[in-house]
JSON list of C-alpha atoms in Angstrom, two decimals:
[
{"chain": "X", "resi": 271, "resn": "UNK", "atom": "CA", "xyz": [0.00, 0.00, 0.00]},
{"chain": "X", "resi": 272, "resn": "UNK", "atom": "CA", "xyz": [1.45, 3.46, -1.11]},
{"chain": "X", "resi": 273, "resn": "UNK", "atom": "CA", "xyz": [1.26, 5.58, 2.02]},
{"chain": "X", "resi": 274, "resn": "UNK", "atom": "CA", "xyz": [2.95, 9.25, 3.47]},
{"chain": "X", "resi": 275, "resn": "UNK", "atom": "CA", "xyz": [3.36, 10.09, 6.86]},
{"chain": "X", "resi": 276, "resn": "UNK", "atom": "CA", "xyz": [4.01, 13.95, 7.69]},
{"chain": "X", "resi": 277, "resn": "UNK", "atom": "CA", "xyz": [5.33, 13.86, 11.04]},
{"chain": "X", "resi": 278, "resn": "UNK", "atom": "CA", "xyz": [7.00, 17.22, 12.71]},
{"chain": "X", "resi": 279, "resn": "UNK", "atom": "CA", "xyz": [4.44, 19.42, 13.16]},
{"chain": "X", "resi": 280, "resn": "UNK", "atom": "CA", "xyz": [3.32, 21.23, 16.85]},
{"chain": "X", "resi": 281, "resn": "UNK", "atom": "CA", "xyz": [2.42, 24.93, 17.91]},
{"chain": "X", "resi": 282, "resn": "UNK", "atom": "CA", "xyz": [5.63, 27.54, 17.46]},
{"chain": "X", "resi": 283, "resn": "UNK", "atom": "CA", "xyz": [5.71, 30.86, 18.27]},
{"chain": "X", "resi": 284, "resn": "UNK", "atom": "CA", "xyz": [5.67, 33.99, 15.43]},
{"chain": "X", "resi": 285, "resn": "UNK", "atom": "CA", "xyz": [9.29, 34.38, 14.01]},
{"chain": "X", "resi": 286, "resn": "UNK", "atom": "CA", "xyz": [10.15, 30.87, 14.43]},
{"chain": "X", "resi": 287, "resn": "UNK", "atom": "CA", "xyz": [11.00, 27.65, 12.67]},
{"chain": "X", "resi": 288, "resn": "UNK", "atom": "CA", "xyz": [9.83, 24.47, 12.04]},
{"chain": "X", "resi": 289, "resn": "UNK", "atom": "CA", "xyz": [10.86, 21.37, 9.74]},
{"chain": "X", "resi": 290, "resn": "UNK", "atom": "CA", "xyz": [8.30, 19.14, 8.54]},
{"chain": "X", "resi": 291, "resn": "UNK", "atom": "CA", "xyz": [9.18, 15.27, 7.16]},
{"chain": "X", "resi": 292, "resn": "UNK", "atom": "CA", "xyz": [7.08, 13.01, 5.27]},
{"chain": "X", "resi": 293, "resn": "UNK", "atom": "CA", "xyz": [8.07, 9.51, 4.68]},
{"chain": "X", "resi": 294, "resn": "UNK", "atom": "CA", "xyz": [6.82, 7.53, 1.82]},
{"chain": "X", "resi": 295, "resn": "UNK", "atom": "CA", "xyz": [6.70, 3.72, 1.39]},
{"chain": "X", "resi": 296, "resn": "UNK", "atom": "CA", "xyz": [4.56, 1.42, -1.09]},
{"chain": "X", "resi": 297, "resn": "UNK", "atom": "CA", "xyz": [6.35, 3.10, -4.19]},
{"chain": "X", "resi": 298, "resn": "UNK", "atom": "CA", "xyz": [9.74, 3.97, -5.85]},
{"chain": "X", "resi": 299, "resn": "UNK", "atom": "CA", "xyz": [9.77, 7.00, -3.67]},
{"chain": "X", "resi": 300, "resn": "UNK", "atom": "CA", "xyz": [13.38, 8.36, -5.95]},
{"chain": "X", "resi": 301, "resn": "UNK", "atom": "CA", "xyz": [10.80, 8.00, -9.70]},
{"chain": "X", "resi": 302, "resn": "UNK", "atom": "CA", "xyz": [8.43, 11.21, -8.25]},
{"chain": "X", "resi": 303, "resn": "UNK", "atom": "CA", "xyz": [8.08, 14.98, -8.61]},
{"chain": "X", "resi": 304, "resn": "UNK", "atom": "CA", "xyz": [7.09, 15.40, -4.14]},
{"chain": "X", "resi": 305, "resn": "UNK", "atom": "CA", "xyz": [4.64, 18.19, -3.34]},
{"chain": "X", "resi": 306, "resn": "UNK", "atom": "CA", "xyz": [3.25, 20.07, 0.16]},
{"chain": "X", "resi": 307, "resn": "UNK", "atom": "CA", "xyz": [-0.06, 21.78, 0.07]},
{"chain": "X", "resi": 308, "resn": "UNK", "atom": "CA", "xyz": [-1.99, 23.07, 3.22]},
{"chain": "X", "resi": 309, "resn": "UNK", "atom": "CA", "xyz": [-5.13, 23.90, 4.45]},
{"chain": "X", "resi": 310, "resn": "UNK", "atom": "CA", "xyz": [-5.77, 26.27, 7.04]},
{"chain": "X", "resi": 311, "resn": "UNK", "atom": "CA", "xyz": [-8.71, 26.00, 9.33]},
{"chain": "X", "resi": 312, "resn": "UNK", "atom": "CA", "xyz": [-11.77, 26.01, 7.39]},
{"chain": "X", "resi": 313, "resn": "UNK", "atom": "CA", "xyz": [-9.96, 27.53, 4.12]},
{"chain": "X", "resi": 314, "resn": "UNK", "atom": "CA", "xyz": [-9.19, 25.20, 1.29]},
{"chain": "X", "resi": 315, "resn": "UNK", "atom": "CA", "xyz": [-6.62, 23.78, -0.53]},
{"chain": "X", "resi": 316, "resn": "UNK", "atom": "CA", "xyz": [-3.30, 25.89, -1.32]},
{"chain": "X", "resi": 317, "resn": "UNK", "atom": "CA", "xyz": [-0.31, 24.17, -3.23]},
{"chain": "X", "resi": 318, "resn": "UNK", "atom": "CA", "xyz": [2.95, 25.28, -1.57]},
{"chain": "X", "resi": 319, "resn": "UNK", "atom": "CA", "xyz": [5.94, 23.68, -3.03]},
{"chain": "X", "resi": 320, "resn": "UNK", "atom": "CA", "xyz": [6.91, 21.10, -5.48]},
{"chain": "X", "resi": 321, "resn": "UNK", "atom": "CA", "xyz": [10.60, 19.39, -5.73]},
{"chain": "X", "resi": 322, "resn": "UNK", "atom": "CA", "xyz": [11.24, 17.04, -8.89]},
{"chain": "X", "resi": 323, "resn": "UNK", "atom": "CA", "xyz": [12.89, 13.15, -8.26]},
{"chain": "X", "resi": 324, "resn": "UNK", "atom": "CA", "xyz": [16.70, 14.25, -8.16]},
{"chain": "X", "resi": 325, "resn": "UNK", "atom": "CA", "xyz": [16.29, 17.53, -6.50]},
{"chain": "X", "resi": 326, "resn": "UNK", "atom": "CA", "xyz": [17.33, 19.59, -9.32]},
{"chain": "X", "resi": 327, "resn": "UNK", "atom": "CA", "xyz": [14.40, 21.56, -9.69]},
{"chain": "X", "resi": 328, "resn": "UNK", "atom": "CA", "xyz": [11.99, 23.69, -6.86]},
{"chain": "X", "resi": 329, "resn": "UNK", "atom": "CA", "xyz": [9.28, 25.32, -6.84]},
{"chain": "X", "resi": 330, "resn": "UNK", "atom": "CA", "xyz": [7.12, 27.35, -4.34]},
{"chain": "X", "resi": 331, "resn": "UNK", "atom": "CA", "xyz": [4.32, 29.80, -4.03]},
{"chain": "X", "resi": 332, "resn": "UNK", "atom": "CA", "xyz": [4.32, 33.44, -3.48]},
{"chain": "X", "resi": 333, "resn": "UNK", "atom": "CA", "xyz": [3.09, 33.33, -0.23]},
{"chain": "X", "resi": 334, "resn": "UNK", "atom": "CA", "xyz": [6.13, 31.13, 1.42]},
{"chain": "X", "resi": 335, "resn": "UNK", "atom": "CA", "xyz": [8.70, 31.72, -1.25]},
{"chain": "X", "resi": 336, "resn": "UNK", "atom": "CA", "xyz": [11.74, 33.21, 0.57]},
{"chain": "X", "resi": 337, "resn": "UNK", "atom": "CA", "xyz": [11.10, 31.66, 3.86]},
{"chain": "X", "resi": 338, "resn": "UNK", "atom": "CA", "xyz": [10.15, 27.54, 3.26]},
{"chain": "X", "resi": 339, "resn": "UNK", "atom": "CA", "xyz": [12.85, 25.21, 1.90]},
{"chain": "X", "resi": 340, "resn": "UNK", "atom": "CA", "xyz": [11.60, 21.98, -0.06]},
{"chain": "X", "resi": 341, "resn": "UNK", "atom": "CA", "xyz": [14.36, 19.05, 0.38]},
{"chain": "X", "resi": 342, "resn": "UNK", "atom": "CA", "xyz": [14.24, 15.22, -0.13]},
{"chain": "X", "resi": 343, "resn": "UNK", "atom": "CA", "xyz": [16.59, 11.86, 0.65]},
{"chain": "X", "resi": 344, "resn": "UNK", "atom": "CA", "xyz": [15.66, 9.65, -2.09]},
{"chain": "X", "resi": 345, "resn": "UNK", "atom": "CA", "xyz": [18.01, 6.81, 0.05]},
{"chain": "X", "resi": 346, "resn": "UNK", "atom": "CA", "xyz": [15.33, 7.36, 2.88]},
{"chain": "X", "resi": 347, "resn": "UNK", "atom": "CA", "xyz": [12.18, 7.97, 0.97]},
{"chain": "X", "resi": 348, "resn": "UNK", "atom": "CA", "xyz": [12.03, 11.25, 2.65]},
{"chain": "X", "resi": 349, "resn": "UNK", "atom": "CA", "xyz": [10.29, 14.58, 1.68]},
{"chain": "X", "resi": 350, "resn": "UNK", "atom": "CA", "xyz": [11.08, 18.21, 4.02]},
{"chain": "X", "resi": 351, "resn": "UNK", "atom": "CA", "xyz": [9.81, 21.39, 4.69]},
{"chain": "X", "resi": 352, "resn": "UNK", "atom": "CA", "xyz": [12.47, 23.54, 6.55]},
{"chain": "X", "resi": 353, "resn": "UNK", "atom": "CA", "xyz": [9.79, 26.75, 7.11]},
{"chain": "X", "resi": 354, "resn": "UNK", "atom": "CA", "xyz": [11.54, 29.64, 8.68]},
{"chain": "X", "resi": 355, "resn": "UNK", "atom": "CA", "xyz": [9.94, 33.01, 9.61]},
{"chain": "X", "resi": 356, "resn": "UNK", "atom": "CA", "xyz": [6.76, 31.53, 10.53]},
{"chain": "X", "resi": 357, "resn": "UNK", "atom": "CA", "xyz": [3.91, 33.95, 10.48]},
{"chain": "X", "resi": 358, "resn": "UNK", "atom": "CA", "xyz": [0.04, 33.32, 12.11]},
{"chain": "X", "resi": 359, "resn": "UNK", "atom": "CA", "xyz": [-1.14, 32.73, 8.77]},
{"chain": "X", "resi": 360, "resn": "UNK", "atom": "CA", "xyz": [0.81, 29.42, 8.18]},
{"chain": "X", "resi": 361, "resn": "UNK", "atom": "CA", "xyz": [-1.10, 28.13, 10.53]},
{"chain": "X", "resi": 362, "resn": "UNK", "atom": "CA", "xyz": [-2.52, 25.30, 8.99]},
{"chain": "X", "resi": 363, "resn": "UNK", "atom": "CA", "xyz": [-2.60, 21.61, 8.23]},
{"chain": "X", "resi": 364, "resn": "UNK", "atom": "CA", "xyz": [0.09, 20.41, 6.02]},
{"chain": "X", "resi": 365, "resn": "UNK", "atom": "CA", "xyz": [-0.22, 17.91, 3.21]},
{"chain": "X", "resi": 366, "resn": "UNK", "atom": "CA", "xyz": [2.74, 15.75, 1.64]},
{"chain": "X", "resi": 367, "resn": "UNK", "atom": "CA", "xyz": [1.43, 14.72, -1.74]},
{"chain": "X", "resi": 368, "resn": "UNK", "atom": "CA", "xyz": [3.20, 12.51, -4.85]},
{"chain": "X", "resi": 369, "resn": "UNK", "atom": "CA", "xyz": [2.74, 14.13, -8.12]},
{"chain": "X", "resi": 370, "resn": "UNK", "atom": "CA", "xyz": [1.58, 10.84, -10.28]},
{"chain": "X", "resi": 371, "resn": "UNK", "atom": "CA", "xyz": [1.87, 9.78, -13.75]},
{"chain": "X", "resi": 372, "resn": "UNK", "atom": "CA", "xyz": [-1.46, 11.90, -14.15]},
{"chain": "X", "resi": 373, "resn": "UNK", "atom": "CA", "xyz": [0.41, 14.93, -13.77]},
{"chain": "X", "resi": 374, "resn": "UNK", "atom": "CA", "xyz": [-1.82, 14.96, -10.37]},
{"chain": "X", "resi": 375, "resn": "UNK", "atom": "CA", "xyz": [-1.77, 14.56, -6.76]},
{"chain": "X", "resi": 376, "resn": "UNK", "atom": "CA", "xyz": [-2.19, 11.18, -6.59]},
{"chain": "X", "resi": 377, "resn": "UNK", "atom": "CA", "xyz": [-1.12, 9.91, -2.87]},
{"chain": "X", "resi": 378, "resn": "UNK", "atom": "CA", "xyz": [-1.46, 11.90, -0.15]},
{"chain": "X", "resi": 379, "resn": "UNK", "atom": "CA", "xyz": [-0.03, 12.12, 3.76]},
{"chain": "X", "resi": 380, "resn": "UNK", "atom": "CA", "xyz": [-2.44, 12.30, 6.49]},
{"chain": "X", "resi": 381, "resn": "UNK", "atom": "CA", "xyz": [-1.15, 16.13, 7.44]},
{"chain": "X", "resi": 382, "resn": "UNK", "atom": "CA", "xyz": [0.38, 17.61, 10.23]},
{"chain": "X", "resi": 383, "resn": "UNK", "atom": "CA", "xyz": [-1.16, 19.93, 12.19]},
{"chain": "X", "resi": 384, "resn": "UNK", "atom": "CA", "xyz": [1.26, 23.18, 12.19]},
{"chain": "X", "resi": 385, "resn": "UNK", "atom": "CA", "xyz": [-0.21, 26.19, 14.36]},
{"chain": "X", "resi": 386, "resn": "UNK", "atom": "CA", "xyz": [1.95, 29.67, 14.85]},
{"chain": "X", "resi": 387, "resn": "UNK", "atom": "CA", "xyz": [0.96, 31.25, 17.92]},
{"chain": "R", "resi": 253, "resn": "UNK", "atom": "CA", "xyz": [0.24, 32.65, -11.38]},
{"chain": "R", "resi": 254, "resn": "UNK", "atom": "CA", "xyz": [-2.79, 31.40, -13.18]},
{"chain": "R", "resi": 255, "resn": "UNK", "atom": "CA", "xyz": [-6.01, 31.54, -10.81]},
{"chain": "R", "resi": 256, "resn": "UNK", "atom": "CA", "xyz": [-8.87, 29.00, -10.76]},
{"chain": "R", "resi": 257, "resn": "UNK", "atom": "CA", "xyz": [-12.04, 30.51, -10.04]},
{"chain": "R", "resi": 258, "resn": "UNK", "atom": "CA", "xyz": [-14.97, 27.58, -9.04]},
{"chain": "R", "resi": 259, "resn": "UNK", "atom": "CA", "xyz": [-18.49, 28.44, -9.31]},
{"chain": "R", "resi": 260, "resn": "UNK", "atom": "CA", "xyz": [-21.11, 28.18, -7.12]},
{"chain": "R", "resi": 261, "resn": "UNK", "atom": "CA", "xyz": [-18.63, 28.03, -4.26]},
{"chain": "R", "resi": 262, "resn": "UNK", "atom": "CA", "xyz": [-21.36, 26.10, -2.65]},
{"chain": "R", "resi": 263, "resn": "UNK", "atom": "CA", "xyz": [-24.57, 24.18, -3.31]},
{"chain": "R", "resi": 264, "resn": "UNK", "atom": "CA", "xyz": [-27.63, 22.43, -1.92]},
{"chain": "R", "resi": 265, "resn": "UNK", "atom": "CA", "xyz": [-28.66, 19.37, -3.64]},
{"chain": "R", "resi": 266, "resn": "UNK", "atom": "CA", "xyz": [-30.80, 16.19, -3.06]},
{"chain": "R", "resi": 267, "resn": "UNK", "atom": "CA", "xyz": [-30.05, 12.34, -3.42]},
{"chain": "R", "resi": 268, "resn": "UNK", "atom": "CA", "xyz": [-30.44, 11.43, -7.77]},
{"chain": "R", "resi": 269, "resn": "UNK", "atom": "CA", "xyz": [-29.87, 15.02, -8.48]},
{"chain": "R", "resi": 270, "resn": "UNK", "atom": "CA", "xyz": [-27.26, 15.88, -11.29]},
{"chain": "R", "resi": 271, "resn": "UNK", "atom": "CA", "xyz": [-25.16, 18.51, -9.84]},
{"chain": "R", "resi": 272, "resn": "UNK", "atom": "CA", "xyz": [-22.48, 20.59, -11.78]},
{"chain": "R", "resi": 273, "resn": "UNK", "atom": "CA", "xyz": [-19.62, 22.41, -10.49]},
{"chain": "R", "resi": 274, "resn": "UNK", "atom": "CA", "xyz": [-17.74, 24.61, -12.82]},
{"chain": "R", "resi": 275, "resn": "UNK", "atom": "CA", "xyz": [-13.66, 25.80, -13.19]},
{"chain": "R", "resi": 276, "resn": "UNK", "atom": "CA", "xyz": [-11.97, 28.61, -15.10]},
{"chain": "R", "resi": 277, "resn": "UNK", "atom": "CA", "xyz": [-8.68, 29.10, -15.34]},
{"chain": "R", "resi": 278, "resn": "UNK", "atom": "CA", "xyz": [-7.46, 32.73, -15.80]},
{"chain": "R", "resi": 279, "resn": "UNK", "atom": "CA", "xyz": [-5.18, 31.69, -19.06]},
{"chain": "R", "resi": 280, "resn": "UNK", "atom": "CA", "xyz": [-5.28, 28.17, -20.89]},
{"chain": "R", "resi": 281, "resn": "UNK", "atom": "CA", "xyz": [-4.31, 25.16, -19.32]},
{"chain": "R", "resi": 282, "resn": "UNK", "atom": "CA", "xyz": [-5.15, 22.85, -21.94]},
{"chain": "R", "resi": 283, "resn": "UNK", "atom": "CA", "xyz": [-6.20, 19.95, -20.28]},
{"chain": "R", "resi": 284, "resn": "UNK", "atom": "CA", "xyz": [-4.18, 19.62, -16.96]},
{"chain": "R", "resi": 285, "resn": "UNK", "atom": "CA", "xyz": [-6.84, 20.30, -14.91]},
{"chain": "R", "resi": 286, "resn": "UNK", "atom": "CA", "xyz": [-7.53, 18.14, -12.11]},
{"chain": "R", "resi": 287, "resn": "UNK", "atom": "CA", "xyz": [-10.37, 17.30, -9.66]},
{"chain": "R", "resi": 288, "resn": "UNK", "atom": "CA", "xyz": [-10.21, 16.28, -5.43]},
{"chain": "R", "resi": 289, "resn": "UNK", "atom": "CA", "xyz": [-13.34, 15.51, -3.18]},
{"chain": "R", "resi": 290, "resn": "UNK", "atom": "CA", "xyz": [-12.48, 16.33, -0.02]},
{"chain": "R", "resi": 291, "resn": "UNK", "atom": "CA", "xyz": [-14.79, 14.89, 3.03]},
{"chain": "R", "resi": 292, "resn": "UNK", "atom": "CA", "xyz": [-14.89, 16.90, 6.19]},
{"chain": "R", "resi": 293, "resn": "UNK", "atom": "CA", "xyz": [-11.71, 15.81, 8.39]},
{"chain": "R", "resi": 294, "resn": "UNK", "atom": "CA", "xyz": [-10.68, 13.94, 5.39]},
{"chain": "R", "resi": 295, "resn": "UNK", "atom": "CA", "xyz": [-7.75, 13.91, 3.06]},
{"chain": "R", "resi": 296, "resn": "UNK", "atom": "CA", "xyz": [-8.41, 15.21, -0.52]},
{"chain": "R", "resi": 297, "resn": "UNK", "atom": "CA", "xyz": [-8.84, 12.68, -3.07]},
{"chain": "R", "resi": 298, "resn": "UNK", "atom": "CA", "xyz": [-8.22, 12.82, -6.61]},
{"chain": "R", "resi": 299, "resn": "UNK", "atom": "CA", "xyz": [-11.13, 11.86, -8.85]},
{"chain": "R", "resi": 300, "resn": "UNK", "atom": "CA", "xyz": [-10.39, 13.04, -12.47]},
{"chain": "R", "resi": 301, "resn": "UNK", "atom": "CA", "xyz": [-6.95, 13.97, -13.82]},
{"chain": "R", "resi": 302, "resn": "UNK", "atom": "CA", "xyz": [-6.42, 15.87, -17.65]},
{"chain": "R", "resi": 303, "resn": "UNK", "atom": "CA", "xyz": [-9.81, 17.17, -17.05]},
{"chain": "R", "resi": 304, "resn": "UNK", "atom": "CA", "xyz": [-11.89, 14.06, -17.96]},
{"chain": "R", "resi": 305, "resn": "UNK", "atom": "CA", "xyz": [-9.96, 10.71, -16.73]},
{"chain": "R", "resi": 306, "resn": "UNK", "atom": "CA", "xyz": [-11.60, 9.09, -14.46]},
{"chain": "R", "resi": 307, "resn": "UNK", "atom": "CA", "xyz": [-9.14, 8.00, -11.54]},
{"chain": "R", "resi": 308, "resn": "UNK", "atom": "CA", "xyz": [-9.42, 3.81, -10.68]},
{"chain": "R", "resi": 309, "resn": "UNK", "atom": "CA", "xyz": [-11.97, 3.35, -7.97]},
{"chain": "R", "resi": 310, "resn": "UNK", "atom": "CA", "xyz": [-14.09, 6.65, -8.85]},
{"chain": "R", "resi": 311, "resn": "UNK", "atom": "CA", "xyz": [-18.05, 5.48, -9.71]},
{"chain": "R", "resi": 312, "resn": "UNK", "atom": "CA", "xyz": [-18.76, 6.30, -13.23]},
{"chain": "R", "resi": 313, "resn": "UNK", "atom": "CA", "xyz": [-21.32, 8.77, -12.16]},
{"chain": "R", "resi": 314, "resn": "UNK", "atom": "CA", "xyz": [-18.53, 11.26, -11.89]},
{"chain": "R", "resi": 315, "resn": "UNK", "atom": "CA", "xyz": [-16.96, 12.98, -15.28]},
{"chain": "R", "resi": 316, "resn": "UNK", "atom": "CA", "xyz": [-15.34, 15.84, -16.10]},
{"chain": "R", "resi": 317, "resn": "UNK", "atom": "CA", "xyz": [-15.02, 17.88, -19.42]},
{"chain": "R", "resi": 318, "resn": "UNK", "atom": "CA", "xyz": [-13.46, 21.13, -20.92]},
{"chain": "R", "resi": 319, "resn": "UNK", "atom": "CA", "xyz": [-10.13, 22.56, -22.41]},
{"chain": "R", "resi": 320, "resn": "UNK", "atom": "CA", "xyz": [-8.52, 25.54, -22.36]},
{"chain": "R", "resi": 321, "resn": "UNK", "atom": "CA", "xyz": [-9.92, 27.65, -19.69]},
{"chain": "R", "resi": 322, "resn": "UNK", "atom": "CA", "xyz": [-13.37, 26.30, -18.54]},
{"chain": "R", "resi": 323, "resn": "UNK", "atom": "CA", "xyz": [-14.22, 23.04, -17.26]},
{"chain": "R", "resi": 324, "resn": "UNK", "atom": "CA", "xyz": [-16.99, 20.98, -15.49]},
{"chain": "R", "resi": 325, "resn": "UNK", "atom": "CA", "xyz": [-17.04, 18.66, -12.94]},
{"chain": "R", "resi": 326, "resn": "UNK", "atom": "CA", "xyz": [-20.61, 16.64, -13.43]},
{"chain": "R", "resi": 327, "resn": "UNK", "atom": "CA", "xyz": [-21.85, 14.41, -10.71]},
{"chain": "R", "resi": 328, "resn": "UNK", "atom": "CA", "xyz": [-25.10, 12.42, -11.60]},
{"chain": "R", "resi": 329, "resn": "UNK", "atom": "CA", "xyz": [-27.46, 11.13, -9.60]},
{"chain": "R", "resi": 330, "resn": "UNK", "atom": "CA", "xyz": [-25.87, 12.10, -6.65]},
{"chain": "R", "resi": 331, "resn": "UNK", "atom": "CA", "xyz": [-25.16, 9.48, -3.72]},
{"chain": "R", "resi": 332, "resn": "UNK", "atom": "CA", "xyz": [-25.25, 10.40, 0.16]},
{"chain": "R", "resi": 333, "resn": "UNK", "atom": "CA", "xyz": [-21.50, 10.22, 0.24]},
{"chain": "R", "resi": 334, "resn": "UNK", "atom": "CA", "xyz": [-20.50, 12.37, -2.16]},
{"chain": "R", "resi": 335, "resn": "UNK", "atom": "CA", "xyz": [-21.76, 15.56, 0.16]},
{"chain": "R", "resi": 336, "resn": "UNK", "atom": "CA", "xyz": [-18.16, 16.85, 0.11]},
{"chain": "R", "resi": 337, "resn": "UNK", "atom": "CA", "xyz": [-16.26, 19.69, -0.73]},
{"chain": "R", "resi": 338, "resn": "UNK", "atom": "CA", "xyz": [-14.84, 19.82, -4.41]},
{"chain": "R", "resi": 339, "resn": "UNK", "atom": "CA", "xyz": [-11.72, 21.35, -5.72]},
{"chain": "R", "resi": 340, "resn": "UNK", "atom": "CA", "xyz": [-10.41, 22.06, -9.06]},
{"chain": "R", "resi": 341, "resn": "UNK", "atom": "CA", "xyz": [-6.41, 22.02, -9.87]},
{"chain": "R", "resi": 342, "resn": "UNK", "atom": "CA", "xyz": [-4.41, 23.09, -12.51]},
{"chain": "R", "resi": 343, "resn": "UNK", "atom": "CA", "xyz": [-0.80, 20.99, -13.18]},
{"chain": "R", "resi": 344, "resn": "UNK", "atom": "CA", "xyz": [0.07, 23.28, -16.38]},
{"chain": "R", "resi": 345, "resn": "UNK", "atom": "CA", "xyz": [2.51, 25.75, -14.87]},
{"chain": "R", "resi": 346, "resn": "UNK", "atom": "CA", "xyz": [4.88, 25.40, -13.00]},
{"chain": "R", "resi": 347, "resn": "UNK", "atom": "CA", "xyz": [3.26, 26.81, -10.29]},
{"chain": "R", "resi": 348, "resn": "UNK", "atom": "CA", "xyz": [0.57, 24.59, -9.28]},
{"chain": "R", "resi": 349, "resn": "UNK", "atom": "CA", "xyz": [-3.06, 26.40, -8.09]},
{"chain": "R", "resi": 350, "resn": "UNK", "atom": "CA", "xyz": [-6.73, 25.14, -7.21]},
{"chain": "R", "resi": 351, "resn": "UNK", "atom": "CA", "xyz": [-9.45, 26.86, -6.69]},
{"chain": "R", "resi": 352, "resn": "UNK", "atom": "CA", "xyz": [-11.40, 27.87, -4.08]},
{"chain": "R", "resi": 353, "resn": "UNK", "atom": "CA", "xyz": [-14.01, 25.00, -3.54]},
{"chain": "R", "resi": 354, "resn": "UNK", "atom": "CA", "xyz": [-17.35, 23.77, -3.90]},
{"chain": "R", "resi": 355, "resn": "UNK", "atom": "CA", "xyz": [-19.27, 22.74, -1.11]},
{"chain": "R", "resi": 356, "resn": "UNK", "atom": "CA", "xyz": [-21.76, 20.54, -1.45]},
{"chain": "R", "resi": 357, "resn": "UNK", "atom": "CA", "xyz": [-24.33, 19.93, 0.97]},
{"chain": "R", "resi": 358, "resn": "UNK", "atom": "CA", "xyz": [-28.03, 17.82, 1.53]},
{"chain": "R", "resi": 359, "resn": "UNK", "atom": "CA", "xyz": [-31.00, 20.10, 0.91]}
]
């Protein structure tokens, strides 16, 4: 069974940091493009970052560009989010999602609560 | 960026209705547009991917059509689970967006 697990979430005060891991088993973790998107509290969906399989290309929105850092470990199936300069409205859950063959989010984490207070 | 605007951003709607939700991109995205239900407390789930594939698993009642900049998302005869909230999601640029949602709810 394909399956993420977010893991490093927790409350953190304005101004500070956080790093958020996802670990992916069930699939060739190295062969996909890795995504976060979050949701914050009663808002919907809003695609954050993207990393390709070997690293060599990232992407992120407007809203976190500058301050987020998208990394992965193919050897340990491993997707982070190194978020610096955290503001109140990060607060949110956080989604790890594999880009598929469909050119979609196909697999998805369970997300990780992240709440800057 | 290219923005995704959904219409209605929510609806009421009874058990066998049809029900259409619709996306518009704010430049082409030829066909890399995307749908997710999302269940309250749930994690998003992709139903249709290049705007009318219909993702393994997904009842047929579900389908999706449009190019370009405006697409629908078509549920018929609508089932007591699918009361969920619906995005759309573009995968053309680089920067990925989805729009805002579509609630739908029991009348």
């Amino acid at each position: 069974e394909m399956q993420l697990v977010e893991s490093g979430g927790g409350l953190v005060q304005p101004g500070g940091s956080l790093r958020l891991s996802c670990v992916a088993s069930g699939f060739t973790f190295g062969s996909y493009e890795m995504n976060w998107v979050r949701q914050a509290p009663g808002k919907g969906l809003e695609w954050i970052s993207d990393i390709n399989s070997r690293s060599s290309g990232v992407f992120y929105a407007d809203s976190v560009k500058g301050r987020f850092t998208i990394s992965r470990d193919n050897a340990k199936s491993s997707l982070y989010l190194q978020m610096n300069s955290l503001r109140a409205e990060d607060t949110a859950v956080y989604y790890c999602a594999r880009k598929g063959e469909v050119i979609a989010f196909d697999v998805w984490g369970q997300g990780i609560m992240v709440t800057v207070s | 960026d290219i923005q995704m605007t959904q219409s209605p951003s929510s609806l009421s709607a009874s058990v066998g209705d049809t029900v259409t939700i619709t996306c518009r991109a704010s430049q082409s995205v030829n066909r890399f547009l995307n749908w997710y239900q999302q269940k309250p407390g749930r994690v998003p789930k992709l139903l249709i991917s290049g705007a009318s594939n219909l993702q393994s698993g997904v009842p047929s009642r579900f389908s999706g059509s449009g190019s370009g900049t405006d697409f629908t998302l078509t549920i018929s005869d609508l089932q007591p689970e699918d009361f969920a909230t619906y995005y759309c999601q573009q995968s053309y640029a680089t920067l990925l967006t989805f729009g805002g949602g579509t609630k739908v709810d029991i009348k």
